[in-house]
mmCIF file of C-alpha atoms in Angstrom:
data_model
loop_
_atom_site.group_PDB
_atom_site.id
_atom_site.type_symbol
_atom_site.label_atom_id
_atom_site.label_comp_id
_atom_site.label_asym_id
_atom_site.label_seq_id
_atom_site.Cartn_x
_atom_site.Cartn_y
_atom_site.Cartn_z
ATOM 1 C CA UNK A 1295 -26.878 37.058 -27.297
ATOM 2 C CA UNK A 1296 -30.336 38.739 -26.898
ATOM 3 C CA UNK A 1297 -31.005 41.894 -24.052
ATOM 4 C CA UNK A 1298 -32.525 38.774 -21.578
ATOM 5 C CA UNK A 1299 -29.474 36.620 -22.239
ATOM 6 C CA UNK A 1300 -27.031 39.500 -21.563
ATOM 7 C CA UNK A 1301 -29.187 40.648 -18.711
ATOM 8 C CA UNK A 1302 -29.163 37.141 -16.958
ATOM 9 C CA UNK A 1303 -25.235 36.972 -17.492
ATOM 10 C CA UNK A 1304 -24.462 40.230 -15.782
ATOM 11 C CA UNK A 1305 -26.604 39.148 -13.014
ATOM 12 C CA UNK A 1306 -24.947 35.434 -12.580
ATOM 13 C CA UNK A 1307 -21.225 37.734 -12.841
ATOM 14 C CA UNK A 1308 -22.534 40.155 -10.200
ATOM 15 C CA UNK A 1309 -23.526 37.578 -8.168
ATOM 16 C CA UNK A 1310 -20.479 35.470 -7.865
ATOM 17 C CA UNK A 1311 -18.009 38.368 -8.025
ATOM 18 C CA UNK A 1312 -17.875 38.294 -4.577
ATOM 19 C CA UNK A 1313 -16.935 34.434 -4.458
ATOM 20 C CA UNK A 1314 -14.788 34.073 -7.749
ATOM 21 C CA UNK A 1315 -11.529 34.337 -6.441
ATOM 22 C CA UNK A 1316 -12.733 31.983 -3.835
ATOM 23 C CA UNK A 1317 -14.054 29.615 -6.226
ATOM 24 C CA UNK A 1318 -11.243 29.627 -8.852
ATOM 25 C CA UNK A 1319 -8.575 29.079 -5.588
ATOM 26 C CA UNK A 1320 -10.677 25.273 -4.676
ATOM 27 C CA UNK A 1321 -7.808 22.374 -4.695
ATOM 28 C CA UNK A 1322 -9.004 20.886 -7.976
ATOM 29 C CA UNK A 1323 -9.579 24.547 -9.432
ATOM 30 C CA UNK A 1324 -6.536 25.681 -8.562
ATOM 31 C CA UNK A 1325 -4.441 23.443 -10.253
ATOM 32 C CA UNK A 1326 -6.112 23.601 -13.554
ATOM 33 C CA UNK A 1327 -5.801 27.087 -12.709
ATOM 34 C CA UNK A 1328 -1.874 27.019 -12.421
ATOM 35 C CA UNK A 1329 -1.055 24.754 -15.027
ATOM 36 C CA UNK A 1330 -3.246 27.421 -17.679
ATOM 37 C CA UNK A 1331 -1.418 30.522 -16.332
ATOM 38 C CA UNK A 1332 2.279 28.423 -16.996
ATOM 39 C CA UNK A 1333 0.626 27.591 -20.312
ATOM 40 C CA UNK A 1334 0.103 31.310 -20.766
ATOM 41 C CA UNK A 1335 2.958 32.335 -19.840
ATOM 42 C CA UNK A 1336 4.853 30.436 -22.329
ATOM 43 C CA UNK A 1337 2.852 31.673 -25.109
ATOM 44 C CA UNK A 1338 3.237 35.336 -24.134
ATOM 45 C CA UNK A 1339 7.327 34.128 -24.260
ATOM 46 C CA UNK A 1340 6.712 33.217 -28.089
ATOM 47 C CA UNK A 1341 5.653 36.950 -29.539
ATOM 48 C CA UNK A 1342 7.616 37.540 -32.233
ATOM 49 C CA UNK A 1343 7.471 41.493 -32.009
ATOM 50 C CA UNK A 1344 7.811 42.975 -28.535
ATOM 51 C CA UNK A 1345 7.771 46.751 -28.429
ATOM 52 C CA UNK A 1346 9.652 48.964 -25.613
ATOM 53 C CA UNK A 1347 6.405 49.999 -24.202
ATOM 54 C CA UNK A 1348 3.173 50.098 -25.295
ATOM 55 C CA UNK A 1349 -0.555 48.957 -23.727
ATOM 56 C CA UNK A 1350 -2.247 45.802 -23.116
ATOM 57 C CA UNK A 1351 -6.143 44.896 -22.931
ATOM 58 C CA UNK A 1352 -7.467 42.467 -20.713
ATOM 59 C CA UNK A 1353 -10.929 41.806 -22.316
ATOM 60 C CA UNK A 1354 -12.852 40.309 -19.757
ATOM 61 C CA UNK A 1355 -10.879 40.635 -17.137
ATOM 62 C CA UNK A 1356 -12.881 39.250 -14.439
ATOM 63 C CA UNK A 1357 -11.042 39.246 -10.801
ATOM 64 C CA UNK A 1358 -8.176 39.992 -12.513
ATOM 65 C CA UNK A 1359 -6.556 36.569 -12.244
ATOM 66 C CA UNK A 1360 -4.951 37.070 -16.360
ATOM 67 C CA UNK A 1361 -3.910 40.925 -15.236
ATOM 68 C CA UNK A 1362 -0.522 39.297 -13.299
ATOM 69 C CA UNK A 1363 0.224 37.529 -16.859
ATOM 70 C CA UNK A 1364 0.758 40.767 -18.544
ATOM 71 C CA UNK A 1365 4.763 41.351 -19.267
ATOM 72 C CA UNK A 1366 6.626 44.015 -17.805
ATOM 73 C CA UNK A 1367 7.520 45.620 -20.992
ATOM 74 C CA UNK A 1368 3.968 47.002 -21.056
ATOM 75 C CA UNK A 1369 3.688 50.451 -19.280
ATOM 76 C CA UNK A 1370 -0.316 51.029 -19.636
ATOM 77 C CA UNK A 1371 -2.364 48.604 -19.189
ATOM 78 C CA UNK A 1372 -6.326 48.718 -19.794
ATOM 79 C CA UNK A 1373 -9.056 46.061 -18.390
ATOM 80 C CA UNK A 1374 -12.573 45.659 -19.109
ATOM 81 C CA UNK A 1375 -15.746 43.542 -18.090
ATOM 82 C CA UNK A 1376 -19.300 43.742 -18.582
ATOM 83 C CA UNK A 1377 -19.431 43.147 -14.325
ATOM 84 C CA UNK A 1378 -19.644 46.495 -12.378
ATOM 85 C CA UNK A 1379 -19.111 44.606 -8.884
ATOM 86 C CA UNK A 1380 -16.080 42.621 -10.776
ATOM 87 C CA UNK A 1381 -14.348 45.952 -12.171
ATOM 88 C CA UNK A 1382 -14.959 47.147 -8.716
ATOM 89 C CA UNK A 1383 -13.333 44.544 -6.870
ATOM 90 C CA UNK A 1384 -10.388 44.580 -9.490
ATOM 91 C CA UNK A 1385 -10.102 48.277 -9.456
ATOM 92 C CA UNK A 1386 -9.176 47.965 -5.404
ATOM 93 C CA UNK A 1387 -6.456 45.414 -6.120
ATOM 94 C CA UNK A 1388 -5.114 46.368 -9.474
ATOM 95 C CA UNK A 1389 -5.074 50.761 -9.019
ATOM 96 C CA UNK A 1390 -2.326 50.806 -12.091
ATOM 97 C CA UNK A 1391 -4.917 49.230 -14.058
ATOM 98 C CA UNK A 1392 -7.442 51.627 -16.168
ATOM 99 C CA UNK A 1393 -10.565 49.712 -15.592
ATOM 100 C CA UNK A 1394 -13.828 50.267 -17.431
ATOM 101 C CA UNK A 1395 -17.219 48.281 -17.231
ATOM 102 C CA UNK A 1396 -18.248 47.357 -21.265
ATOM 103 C CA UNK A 1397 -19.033 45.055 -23.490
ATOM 104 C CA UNK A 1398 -16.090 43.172 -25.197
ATOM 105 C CA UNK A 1399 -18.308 42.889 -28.196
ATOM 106 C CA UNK A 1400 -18.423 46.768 -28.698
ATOM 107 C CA UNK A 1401 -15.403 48.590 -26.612
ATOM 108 C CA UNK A 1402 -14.502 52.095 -26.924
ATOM 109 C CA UNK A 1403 -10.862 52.320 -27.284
ATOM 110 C CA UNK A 1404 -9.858 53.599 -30.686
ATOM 111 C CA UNK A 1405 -8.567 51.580 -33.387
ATOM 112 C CA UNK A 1406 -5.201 49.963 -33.611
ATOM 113 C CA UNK A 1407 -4.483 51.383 -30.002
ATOM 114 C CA UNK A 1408 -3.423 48.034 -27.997
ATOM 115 C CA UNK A 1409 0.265 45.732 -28.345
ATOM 116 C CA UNK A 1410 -1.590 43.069 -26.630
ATOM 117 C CA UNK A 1411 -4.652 41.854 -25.923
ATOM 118 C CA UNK A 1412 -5.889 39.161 -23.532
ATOM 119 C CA UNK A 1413 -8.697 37.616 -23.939
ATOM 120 C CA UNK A 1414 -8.705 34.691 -21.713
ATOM 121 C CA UNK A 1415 -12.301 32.601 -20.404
ATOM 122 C CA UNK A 1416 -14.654 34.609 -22.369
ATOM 123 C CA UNK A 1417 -15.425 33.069 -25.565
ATOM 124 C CA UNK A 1418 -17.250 30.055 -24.043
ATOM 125 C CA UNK A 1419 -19.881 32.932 -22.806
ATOM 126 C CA UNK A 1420 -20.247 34.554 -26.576
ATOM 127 C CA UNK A 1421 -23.075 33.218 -29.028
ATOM 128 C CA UNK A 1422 -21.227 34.904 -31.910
ATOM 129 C CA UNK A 1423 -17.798 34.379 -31.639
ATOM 130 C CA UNK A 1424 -16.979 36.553 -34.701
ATOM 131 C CA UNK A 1425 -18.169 39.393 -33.248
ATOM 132 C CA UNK A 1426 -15.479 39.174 -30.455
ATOM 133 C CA UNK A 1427 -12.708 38.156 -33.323
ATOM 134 C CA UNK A 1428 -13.371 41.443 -34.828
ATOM 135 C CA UNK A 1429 -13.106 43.552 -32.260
ATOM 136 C CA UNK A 1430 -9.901 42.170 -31.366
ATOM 137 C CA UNK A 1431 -9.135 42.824 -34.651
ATOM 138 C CA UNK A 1432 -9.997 46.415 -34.819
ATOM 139 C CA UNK A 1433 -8.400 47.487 -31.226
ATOM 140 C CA UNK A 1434 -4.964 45.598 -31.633
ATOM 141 C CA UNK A 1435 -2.123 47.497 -33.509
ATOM 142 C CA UNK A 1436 -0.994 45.781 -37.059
ATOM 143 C CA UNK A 1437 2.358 44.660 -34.834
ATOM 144 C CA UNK A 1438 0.394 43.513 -31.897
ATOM 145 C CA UNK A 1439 -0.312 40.134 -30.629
ATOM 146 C CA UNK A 1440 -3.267 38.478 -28.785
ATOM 147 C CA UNK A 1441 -4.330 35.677 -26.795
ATOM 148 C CA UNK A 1442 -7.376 34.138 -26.931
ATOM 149 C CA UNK A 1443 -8.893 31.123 -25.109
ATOM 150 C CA UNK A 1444 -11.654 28.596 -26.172
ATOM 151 C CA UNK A 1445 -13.308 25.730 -24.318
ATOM 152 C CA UNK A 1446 -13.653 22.651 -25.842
ATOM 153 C CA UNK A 1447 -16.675 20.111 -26.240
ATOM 154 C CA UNK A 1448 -14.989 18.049 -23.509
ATOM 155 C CA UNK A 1449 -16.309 16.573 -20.386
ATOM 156 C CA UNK A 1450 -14.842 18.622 -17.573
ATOM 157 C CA UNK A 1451 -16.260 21.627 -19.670
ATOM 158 C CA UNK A 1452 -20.143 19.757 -20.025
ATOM 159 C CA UNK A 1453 -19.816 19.482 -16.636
ATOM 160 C CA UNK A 1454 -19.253 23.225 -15.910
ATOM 161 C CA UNK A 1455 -22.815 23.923 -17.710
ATOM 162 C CA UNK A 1456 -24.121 22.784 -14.053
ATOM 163 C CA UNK A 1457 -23.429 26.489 -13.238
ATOM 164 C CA UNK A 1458 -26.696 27.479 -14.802
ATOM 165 C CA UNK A 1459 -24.084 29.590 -17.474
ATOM 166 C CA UNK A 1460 -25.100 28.970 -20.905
ATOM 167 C CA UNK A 1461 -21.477 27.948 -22.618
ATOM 168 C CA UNK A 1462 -20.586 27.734 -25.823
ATOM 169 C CA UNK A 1463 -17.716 25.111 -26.590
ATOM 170 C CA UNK A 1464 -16.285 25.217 -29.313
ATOM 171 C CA UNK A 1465 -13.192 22.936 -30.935
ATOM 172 C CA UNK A 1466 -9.845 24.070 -31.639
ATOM 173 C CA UNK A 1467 -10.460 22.969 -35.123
ATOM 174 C CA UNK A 1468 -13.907 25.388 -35.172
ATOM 175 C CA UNK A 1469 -11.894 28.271 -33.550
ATOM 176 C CA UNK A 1470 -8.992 27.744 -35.524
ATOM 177 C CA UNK A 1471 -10.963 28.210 -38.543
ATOM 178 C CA UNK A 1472 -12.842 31.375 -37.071
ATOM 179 C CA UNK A 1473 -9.636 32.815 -36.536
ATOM 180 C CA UNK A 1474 -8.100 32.448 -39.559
ATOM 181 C CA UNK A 1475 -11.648 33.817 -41.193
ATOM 182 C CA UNK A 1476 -11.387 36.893 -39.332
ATOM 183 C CA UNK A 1477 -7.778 37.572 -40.356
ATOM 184 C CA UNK A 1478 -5.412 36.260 -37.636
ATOM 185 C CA UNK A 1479 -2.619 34.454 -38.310
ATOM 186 C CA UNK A 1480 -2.309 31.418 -35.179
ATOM 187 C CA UNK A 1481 1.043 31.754 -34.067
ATOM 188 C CA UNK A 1482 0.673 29.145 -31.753
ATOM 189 C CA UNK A 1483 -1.879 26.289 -29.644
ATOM 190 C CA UNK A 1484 -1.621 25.626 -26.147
ATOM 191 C CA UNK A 1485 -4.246 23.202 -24.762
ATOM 192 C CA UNK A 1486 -4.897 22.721 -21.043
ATOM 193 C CA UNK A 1487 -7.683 20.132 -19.511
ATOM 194 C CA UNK A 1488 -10.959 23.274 -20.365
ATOM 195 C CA UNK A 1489 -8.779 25.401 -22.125
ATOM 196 C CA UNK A 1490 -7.286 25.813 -25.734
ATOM 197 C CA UNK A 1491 -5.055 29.162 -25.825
ATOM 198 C CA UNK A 1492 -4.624 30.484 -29.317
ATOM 199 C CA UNK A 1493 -1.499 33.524 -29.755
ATOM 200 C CA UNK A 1494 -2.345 35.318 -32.794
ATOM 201 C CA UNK A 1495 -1.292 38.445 -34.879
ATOM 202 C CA UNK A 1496 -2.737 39.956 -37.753
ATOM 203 C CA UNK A 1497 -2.401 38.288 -40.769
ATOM 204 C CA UNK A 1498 0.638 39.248 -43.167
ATOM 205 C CA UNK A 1499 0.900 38.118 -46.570
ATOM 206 C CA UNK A 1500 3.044 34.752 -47.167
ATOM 207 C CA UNK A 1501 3.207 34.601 -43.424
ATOM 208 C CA UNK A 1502 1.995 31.308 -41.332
ATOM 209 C CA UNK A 1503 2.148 30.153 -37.762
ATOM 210 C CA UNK A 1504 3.618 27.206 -36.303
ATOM 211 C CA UNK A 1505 0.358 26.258 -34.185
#
């Protein structure tokens, strides 16, 4: 994503921040909504190594919708957006929540620092999806786990590009294979109608997922 790209997305996210919540609580939305949080829900039930404590990264957090997702065995939790009006709106609701405006393509917290990351309805807006793979890479701990959604190629999703948004959809074959080229191993695949929700750790040697 060139500086005009990124400067006409933090623009469209500026602009709508006021409405999101709004627009993502519609009767239709709303239930595609729902039925992606259960999804989520169930694949945050599946980590296979749950510390006592530890911190969690939304990455992209938006309104905030994915920060009510986030277990309760997680005692600090981080959040980040590129939006300043949408980490300002969060920051009201959410005041247990660190919340910093950044890039999720270049964040500052240090290596190896987060359990869990969430990184859920940002890909579609990333030309170079590796870029985000790393980072998740670099900030989660070797023990953590992360969640990471993708929108496919599918109608409902061509028909979100009437937005204005630029998105890039991409199959759960093509992210599948991104992941496992940036090291991950998929634990497990959740699809939803514009969602496919990917829980991945680090990749061990001899170890697979059941995806």
């Amino acid at each position: 994503m060139n500086n005009i790209e990124e400067q006409v997305a933090l623009r469209h996210w500026d602009r709508i921040a006021k409405v999101y919540t709004m627009l993502r609580f519609n009767p239709i939305s709303y239930v595609i909504l729902r039925k992606e949080q259960r999804s989520l829900l169930n694949l945050l039930g599946r980590r296979t190594e749950i510390p006592d404590s530890g911190s969690a990264l939304d990455l992209g957090m938006g309104s905030g919708l994915s920060l009510d997702l986030i277990p309760a065995d997680i005692s600090r939790i981080h959040a980040l957006d590129q939006s300043a009006e949408m980490v300002a709106r969060t920051r009201i609701k959410y005041k247990h929540v660190e919340t910093i405006t950044g890039s999720a393509l270049n964040t500052p917290y240090e290596s190896g620092c987060m359990d869990l990351i969430l990184c859920i309805g940002v890909s579609e807006y990333i030309a170079d999806i590796d870029v985000l793979i790393s980072e998740i890479f670099r900030v989660l701990d070797d023990k953590g786990s992360a969640i990471i959604t993708s929108s496919s190629p599918n109608i409902l999703n061509h028909i979100r590009k009437i937005s204005g948004h630029k998105l890039y959809l991409r199959s759960d074959i093509e992210m599948s294979e991104r992941l496992s080229a940036g090291d991950f191993n998929i634990v497990r695949i959740s699809r939803t109608l514009i969602q496919d929700q990917f829980l991945i750790q680090k990749l061990k040697d001899g170890i697979t997922g059941s995806a």
